[in-house]
Coordinates of C-alpha atoms and ligand atoms in Angstrom, one line a residue:
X1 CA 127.0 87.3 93.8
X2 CA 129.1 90.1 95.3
X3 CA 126.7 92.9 97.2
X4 CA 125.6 95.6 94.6
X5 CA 126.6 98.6 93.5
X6 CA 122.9 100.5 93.1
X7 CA 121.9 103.9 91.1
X8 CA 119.0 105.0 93.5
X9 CA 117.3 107.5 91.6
X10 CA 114.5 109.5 92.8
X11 CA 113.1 113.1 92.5
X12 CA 112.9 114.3 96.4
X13 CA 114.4 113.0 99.9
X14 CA 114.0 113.1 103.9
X15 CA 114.6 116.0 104.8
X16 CA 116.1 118.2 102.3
X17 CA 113.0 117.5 99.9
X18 CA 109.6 116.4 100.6
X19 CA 106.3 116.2 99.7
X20 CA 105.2 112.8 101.0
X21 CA 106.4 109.3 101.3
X22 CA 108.1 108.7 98.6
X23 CA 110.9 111.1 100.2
X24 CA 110.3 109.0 103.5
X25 CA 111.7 106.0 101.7
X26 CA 114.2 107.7 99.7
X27 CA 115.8 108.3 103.1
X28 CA 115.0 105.3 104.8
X29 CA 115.7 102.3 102.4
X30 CA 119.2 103.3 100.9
X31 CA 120.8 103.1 104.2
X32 CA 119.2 100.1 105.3
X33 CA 120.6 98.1 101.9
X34 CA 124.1 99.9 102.8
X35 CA 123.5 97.5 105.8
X36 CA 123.3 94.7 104.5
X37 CA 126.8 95.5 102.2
X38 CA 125.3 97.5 99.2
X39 CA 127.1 100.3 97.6
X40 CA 124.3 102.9 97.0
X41 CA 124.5 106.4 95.7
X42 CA 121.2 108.6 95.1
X43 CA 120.9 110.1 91.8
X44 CA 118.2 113.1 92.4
X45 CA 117.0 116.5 90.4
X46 CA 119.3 119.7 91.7
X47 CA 116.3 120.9 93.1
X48 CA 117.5 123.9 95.3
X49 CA 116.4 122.7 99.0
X50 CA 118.6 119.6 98.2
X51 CA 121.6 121.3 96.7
X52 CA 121.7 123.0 99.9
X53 CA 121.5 120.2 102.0
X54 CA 124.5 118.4 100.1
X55 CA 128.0 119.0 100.8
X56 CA 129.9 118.6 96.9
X57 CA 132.7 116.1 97.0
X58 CA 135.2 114.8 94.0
X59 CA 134.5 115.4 90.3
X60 CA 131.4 116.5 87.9
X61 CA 131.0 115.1 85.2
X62 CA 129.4 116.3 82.1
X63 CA 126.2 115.1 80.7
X64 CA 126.5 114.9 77.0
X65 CA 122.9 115.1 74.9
X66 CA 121.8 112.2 73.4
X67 CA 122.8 112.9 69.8
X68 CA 126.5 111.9 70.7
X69 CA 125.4 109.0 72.1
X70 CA 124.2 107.6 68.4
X71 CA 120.2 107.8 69.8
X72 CA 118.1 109.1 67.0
X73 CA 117.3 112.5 67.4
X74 CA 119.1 112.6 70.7
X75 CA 118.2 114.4 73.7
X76 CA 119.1 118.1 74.3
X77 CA 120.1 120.8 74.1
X78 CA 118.4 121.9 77.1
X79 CA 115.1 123.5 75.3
X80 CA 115.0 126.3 77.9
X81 CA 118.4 127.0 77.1
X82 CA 119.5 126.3 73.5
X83 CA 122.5 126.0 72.8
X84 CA 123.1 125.9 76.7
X85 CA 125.5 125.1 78.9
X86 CA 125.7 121.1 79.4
X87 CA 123.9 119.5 81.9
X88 CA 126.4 118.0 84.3
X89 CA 126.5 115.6 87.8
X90 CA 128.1 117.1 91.1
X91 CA 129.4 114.1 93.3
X92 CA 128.9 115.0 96.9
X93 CA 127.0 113.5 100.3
X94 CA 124.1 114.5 101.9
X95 CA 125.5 116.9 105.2
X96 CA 123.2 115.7 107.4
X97 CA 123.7 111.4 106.6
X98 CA 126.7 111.3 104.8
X99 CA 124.8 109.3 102.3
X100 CA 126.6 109.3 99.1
X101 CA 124.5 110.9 96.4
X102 CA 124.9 112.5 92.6
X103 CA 123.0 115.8 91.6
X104 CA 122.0 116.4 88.5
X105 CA 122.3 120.5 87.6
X106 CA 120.4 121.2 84.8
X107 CA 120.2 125.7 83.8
X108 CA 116.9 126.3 83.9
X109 CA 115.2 123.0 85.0
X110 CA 115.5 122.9 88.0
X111 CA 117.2 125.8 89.8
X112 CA 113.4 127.2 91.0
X113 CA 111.7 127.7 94.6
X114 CA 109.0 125.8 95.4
X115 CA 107.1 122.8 95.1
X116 CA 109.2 120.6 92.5
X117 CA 106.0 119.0 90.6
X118 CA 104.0 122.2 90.7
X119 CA 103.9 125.7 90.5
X120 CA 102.2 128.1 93.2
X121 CA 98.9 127.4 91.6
X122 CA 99.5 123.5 91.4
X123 CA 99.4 123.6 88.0
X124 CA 102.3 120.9 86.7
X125 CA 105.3 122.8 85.7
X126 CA 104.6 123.1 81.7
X127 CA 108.8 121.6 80.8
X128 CA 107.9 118.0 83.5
X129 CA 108.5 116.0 80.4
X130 CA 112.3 117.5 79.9
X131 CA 113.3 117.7 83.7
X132 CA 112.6 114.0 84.1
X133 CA 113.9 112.9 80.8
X134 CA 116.9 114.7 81.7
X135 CA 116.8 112.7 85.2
X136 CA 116.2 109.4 83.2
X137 CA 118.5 110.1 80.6
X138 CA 121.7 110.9 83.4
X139 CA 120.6 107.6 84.7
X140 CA 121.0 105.6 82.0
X141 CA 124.4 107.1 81.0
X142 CA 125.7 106.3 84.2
X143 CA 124.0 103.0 83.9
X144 CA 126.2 102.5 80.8
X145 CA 129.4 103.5 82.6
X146 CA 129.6 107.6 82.3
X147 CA 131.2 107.2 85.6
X148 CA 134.7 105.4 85.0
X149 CA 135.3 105.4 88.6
X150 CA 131.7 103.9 89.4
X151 CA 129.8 101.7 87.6
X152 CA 126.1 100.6 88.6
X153 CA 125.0 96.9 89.0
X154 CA 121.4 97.8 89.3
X155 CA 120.0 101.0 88.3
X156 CA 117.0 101.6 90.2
X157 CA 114.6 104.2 89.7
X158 CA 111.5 105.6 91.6
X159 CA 107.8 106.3 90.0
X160 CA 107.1 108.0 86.7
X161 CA 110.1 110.7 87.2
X162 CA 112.4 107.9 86.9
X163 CA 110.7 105.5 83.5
X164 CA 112.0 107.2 81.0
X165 CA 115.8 105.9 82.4
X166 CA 114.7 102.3 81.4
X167 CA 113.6 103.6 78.1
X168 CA 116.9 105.1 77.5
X169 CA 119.0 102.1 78.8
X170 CA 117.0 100.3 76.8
X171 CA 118.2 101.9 73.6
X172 CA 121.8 102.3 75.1
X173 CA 122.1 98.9 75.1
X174 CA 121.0 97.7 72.1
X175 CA 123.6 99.9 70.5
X176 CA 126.0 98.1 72.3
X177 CA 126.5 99.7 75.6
X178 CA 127.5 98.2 79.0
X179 CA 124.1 96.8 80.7
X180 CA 123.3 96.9 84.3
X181 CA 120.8 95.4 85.6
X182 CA 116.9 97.7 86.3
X183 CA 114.7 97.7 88.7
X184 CA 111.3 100.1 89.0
X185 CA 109.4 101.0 91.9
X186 CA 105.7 101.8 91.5
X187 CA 105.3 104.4 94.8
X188 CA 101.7 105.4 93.3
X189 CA 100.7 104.2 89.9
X190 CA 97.8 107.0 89.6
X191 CA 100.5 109.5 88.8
X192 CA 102.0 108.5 85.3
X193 CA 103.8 111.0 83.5
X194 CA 101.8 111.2 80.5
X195 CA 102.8 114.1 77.9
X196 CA 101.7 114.6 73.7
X197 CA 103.3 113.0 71.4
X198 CA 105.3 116.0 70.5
X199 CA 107.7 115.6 72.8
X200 CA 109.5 112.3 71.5
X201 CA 111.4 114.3 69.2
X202 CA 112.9 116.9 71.7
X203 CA 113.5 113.7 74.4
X204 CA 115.1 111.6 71.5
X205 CA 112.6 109.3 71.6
X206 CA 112.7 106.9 68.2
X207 CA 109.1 106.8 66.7
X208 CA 110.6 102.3 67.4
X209 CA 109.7 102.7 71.4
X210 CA 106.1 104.1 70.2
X211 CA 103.9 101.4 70.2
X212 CA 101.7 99.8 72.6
X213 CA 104.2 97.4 74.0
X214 CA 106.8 100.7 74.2
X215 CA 105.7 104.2 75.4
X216 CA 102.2 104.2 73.8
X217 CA 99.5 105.4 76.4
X218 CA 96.0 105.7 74.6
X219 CA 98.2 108.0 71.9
X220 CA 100.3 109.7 74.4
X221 CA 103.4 109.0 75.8
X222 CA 103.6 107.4 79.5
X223 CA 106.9 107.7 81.7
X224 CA 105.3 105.5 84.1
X225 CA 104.7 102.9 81.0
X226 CA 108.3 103.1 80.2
X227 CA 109.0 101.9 83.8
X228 CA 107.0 99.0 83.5
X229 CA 108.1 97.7 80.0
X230 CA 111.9 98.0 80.2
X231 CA 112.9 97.1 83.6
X232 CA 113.6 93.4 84.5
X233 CA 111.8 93.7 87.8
X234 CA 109.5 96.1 89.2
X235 CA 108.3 96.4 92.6
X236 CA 105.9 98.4 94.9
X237 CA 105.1 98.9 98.2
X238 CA 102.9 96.4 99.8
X239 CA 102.1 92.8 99.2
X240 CA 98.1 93.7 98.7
X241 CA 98.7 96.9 96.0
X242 CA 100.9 94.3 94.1
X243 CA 98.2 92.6 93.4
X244 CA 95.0 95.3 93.5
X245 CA 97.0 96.9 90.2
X246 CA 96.8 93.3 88.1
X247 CA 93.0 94.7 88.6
X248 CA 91.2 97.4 86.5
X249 CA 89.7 98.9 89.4
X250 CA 93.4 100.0 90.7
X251 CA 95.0 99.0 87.8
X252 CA 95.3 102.1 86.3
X253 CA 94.9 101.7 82.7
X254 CA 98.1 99.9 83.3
X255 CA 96.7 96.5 84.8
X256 CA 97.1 95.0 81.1
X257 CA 101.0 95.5 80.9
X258 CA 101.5 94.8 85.2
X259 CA 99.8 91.2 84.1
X260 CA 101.5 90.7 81.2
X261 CA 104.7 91.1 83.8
X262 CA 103.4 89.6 86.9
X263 CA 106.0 87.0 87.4
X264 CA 108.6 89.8 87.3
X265 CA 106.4 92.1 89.9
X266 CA 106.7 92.2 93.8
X267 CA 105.2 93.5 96.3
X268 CA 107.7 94.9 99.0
X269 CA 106.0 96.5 102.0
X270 CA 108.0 99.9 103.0
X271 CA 109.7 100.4 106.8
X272 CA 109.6 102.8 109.3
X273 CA 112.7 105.0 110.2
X274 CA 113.4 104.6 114.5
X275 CA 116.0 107.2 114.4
X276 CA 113.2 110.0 113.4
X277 CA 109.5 108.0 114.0
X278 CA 110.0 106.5 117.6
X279 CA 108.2 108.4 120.6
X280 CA 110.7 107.2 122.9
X281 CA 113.4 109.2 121.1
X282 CA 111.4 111.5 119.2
X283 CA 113.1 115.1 120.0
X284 CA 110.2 117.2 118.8
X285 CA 107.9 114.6 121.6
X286 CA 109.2 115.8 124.8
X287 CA 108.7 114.0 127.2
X288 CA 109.1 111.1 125.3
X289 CA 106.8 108.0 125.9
X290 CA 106.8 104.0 125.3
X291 CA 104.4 101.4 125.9
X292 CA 105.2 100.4 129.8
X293 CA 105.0 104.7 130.5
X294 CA 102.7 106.3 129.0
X295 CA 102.6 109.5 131.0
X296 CA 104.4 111.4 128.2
X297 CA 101.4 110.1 125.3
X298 CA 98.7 112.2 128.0
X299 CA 101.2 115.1 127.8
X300 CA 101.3 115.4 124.1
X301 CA 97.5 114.8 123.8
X302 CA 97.3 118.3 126.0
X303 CA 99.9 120.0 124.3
X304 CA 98.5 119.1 121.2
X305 CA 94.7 120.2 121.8
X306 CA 96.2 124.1 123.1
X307 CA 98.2 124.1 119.7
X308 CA 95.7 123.6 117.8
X309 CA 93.0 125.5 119.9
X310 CA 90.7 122.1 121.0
X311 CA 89.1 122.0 124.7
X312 CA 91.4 120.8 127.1
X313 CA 89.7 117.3 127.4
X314 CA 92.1 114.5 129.0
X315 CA 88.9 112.2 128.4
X316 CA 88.3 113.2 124.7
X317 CA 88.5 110.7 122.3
X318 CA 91.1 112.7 120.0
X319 CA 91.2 111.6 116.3
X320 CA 93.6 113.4 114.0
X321 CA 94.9 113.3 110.1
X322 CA 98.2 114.2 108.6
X323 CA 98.1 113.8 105.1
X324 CA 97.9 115.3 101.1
X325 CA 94.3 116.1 101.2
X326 CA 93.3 114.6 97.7
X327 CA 91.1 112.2 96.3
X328 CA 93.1 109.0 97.0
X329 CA 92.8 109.6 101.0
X330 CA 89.7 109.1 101.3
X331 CA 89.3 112.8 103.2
X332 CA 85.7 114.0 101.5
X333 CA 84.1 111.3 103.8
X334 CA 85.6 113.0 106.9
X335 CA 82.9 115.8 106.3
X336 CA 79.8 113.0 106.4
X337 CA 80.9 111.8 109.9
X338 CA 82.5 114.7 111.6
X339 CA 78.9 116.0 113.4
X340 CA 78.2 112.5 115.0
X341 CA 81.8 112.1 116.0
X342 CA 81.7 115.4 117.7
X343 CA 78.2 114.2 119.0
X344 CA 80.1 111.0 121.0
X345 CA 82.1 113.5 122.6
X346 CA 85.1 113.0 120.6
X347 CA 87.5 115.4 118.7
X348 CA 89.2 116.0 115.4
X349 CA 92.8 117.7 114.2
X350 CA 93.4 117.8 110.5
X351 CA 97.0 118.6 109.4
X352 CA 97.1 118.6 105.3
X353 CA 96.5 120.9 102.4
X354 CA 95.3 120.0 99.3
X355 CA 92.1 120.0 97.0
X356 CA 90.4 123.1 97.4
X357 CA 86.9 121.3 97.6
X358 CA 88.1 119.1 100.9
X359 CA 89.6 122.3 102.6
X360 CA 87.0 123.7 102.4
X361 CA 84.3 121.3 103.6
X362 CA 86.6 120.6 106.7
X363 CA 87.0 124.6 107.3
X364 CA 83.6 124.3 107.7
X365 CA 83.4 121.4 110.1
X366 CA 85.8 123.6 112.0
X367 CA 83.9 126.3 112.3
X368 CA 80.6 124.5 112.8
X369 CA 82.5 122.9 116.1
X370 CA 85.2 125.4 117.6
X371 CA 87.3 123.5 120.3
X372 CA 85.8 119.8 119.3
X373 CA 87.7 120.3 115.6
X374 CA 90.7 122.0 114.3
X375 CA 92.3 122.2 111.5
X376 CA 95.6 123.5 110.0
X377 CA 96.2 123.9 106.5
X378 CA 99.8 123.8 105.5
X379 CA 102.6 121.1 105.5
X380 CA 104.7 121.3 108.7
X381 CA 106.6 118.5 109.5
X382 CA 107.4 119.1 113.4
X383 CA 103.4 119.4 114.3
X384 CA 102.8 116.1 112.1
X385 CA 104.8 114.8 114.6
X386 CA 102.7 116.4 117.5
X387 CA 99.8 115.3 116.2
X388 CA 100.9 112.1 115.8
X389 CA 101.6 111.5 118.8
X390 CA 99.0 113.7 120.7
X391 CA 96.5 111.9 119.5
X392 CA 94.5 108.4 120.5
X393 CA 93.3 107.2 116.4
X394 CA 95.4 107.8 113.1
X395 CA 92.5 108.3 110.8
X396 CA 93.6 107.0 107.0
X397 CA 90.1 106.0 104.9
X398 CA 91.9 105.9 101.4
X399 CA 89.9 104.8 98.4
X400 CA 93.1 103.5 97.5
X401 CA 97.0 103.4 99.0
X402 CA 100.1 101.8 97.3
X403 CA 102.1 101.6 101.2
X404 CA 100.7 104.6 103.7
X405 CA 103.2 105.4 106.2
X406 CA 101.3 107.3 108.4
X407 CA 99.4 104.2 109.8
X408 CA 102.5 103.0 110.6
X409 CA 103.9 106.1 112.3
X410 CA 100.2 105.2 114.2
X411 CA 101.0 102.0 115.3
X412 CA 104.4 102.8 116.3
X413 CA 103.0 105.9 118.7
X414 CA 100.3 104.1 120.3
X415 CA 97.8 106.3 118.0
X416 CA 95.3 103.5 116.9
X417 CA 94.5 103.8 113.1
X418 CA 91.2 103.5 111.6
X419 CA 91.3 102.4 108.0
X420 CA 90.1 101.5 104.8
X421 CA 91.0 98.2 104.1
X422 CA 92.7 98.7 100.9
X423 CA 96.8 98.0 99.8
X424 CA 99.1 98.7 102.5
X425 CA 96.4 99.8 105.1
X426 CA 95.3 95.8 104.8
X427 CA 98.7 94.5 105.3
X428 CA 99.8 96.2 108.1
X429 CA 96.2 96.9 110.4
X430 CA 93.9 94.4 112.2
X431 CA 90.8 95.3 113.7
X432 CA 89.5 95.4 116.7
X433 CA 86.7 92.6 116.3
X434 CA 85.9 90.3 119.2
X435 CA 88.1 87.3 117.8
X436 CA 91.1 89.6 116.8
X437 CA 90.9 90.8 120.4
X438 CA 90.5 87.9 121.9
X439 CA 93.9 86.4 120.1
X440 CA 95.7 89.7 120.8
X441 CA 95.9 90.4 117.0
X442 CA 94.3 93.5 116.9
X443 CA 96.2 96.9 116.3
X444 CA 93.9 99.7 114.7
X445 CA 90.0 99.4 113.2
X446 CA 89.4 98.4 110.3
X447 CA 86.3 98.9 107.3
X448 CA 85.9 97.7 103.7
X449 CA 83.6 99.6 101.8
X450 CA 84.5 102.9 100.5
X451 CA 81.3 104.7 102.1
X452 CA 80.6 106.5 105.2
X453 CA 78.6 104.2 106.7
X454 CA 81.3 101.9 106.9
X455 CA 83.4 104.5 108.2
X456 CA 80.9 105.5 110.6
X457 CA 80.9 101.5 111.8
X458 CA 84.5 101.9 112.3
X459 CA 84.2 105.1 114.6
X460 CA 82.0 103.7 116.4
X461 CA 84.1 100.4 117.4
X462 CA 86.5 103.0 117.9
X463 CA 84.6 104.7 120.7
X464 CA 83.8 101.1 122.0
X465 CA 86.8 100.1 122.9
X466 CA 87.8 103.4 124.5
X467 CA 84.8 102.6 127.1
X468 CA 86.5 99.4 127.6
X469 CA 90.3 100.7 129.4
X470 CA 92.2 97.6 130.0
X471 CA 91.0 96.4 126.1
X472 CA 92.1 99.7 124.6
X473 CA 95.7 100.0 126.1
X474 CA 96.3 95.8 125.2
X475 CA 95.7 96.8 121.8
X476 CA 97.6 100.0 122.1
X477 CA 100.6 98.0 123.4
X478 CA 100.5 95.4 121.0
X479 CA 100.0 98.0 117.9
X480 CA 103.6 99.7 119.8
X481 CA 105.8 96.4 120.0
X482 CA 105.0 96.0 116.6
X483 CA 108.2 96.0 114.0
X484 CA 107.8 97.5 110.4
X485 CA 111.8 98.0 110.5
X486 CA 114.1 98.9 107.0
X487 CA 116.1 95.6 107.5
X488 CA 113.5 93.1 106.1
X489 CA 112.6 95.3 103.1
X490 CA 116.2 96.1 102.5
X491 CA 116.7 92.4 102.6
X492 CA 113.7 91.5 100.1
X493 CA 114.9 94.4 97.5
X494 CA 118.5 92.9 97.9
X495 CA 116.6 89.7 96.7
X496 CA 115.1 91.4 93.9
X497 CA 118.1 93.0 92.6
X498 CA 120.1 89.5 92.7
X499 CA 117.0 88.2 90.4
X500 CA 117.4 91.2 88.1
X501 CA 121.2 91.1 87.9
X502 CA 121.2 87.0 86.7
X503 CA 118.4 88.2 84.0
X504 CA 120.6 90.7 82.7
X505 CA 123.6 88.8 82.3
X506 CA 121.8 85.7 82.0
X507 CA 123.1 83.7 84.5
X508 CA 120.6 81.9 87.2
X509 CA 120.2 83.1 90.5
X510 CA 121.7 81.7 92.8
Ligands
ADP1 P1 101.6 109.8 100.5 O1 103.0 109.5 100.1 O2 100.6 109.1 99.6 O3 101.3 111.2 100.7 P2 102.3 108.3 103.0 O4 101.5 107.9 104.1 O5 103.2 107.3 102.3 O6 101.4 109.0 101.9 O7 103.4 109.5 103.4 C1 103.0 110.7 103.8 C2 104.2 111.4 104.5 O8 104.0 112.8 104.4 C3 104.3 111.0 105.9 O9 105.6 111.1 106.3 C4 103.4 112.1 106.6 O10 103.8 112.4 107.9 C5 103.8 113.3 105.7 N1 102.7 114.3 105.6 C6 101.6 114.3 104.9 N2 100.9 115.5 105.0 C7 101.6 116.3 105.8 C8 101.5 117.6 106.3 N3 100.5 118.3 106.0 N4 102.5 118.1 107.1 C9 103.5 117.3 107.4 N5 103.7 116.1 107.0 C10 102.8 115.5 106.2
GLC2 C1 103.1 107.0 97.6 C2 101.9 106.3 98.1 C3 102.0 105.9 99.5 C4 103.3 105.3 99.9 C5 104.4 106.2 99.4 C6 105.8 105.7 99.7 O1 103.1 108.4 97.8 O2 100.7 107.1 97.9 O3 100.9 105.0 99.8 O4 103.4 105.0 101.2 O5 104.3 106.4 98.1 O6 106.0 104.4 99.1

């Protein structure tokens, strides 16, 4: 089979839009399958950050409503807008990676500042439901060939923003239109994309897709669902959450339909991006560091404890977080072991915003400790670095976690990470026991259940090995030579899409 031509669609992107690691790998994977002889273009929301970091090239092309299209009911015109203007793509390349990608403008959906889930008081922007079906629906029209100059293999689309595409093509081709081959990517399956009923009509949504092997979520209508039912494959993002979410502990509600489809779901652990996450290269990590010199790690510990106002404590065991503070991280433990780890002598820097509730607590763990623990509430991508970097453990407790990158970014920075052993945490972290050790295995600390006792174990072997020197900096090297590049999942998606394409035209694989 010749390399593909692949529709990457996805709603944000390293670094013109991000708000966690979903944008990580929307800038990380697409180059690496360009690698390997793919012919990728990203298909992502005109959101206003990206259109400025996109330089237009060749033609737009119009995106007609779904009416014209014969789809019951049909899609359009743009609610906020009626009859307004026609959605259309604008052909161009990101400025900064040349990567070739399509926006799709949209008056009215997504010309606005800000976060593009949320508004300033995180409540979800009340038209989601028609910004993604608009995504979906310009996806599955190029899918079917809207593009004469262009025309997709695989379409492949990224979390709940993206379902409704499959959905769509679904309907497309039934009617007799050109099929490409779909993929899905589950990044996090706790988000879904569930809105009322009401909205089929307005999406052009035919009461057929509504049942419970369709769009039907407990009444409602799921975008993630959609994903899961019309694609021929689906993947996520590590080996162990591929199989957690056959499970109805992190299944979901969706564990029913991700059995039913098990032979046709793969779990494809994400990479790590040298040219940005590397401390020998890193340009906001000056001087730069690797295993063999690790003069320039002591630097950016002191750097990082005057930035963010701890004592200046060489000798301090320095623990730090960089992450969405929610539920899924595992964060409201933090408060439960903060005063002993403080007691051992150690320290603590939290970078991360989120839930009111664990701000809070941790604002108070600050104050309770000034110069042992500091925290800055915000999303700042050059101090996640610094902190990265600056600090001796990575500390990622997640009650649950699809990939994590930033035990990865850990590892590869010589900034041990403690965590729950849980989806991609498990596959990529072995702990410090006596026997991992002793084979050289170990790379981080690891604890299984979800309380802080077991967190508190953790610490503690944490703090053990740092009274042990030589032990601490084997492990440190090891965790640094370690590989977790673009190229092996590049090559496994490749796989996946060579699978998908033989379903779709019903040839076998070869
Ligand atoms: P998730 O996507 O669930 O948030 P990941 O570990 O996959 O978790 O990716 C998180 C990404 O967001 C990483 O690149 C991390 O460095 C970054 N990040 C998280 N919180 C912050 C923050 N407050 N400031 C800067 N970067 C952050
Ligand atoms: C999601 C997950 C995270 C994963 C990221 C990129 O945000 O929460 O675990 O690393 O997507 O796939």
């Amino acid at each position: 089979m010749n390399p593909p031509k692949v529709l990457y669609v996805c709603s944000e992107v390293f670094p013109l839009l991000k708000t966690g690691g979903l944008a990580d790998v929307s800038a990380g994977l697409p180059p690496a399958l360009s690698a390997l002889g793919a012919d990728v273009r990203l298909l992502l929301p005109a959101f206003p950050s990206v259109v400025a970091g996109v330089t237009p090239e060749g033609p737009s092309l119009l995106v007609p409503a779904g009416g014209t299209m014969g789809l019951p009911g049909g899609l359009g015109p743009l609610a906020s807008s009626a009859p307004g203007p026609t959605p259309w793509l604008q052909l161009g390349r990101i400025s900064a990676s040349g990567q070739a990608v399509m926006l799709l403008q949209a008056p009215g959906l997504f010309d606005r500042p800000g976060n593009p889930y949320h508004d300033a008081s995180g409540k979800p922007w009340a038209d989601a439901a028609d910004q993604f079906a608009w995504l979906g629906w310009a996806a599955a029209l190029l899918g079917t060939g809207l593009d004469p100059a262009w025309h997709p293999d695989v379409v492949h689309g990224h979390d709940w923003h993206t379902g409704l595409a499959f959905a769509y093509l679904a309907r497309l081709v039934a009617a007799g239109h050109r099929r490409p081959a779909t993929v899905f990517t589950i990044h996090n399956l706790a988000y879904q994309g569930v809105f009322p009923v009401s909205v089929c009509h307005r999406l052009g949504l035919p009461d057929a897709l509504f049942h419970v092997h369709g769009l039907e979520f407990h009444g409602q209508v799921s975008f993630m669902k959609a994903g899961l039912q019309y694609s021929d494959a689906i993947t996520t993002v590590s080996p162990s959450y591929a199989r957690e979410i056959t499970g109805e502990e992190q299944g979901c509600g969706l564990d029913g339909v991700l059995r039913e489809r098990r032979d046709r779901l793969h779990g494809i652990l994400n990479g790590v991006d040298d040219a940005i996450w590397n401390p020998a290269g890193d340009a906001l990590v000056q001087p730069g560091y690797s295993a063999d010199d690790l003069r320039g790690k002591a630097a950016a510990k002191a750097r990082l404890q005057q930035r963010m106002g701890l004592k200046a404590q060489p000798d301090a065991l320095l623990f730090c977080v960089v992450s969405r503070l929610t539920e899924q991280k595992g964060l409201h433990l933090l408060p439960g072991v903060v005063d002993e780890l403080v007691r051992r002598g150690g320290q603590l820097a939290v970078l991360g915003a989120g839930d009111p509730l664990i701000e809070q607590a941790l604002q108070h763990a600050a104050q309770r400790h000034p110069g042992a623990v500091a925290l800055h509430i915000g999303y700042d991508e050059a101090l996640a670095h610094t902190v990265i970097a600056g600090s001796d453990v990575i500390l990622v407790p997640s009650r649950f976690e699809p990939c994590g990158l930033t035990q990865l970014y850990g590892l590869r920075y010589g900034t041990l990470p403690l965590v729950r052993a849980v989806g991609g945490l498990a596959d990529t972290v072995v702990d410090c026991s006596l026997e991992n050790l002793d084979d050289g295995s170990a790379s981080g600390f690891v604890f299984q259940d979800f309380d802080v006792a077991s967190l508190m174990a953790a610490l503690r072997r944490a703090f053990a090995l740092r009274r042990r020197p030589a032990d601490w900096q084997a492990v440190q090297r090891h965790a640094m030579a370690l590989r977790f590049g673009w190229e092996r999942a590049a090559t496994d998606t490749l796989r996946v899409y060579q699978q998908a394409r033989a379903d779709a035209t019903g040839t076998a694989s070869a």
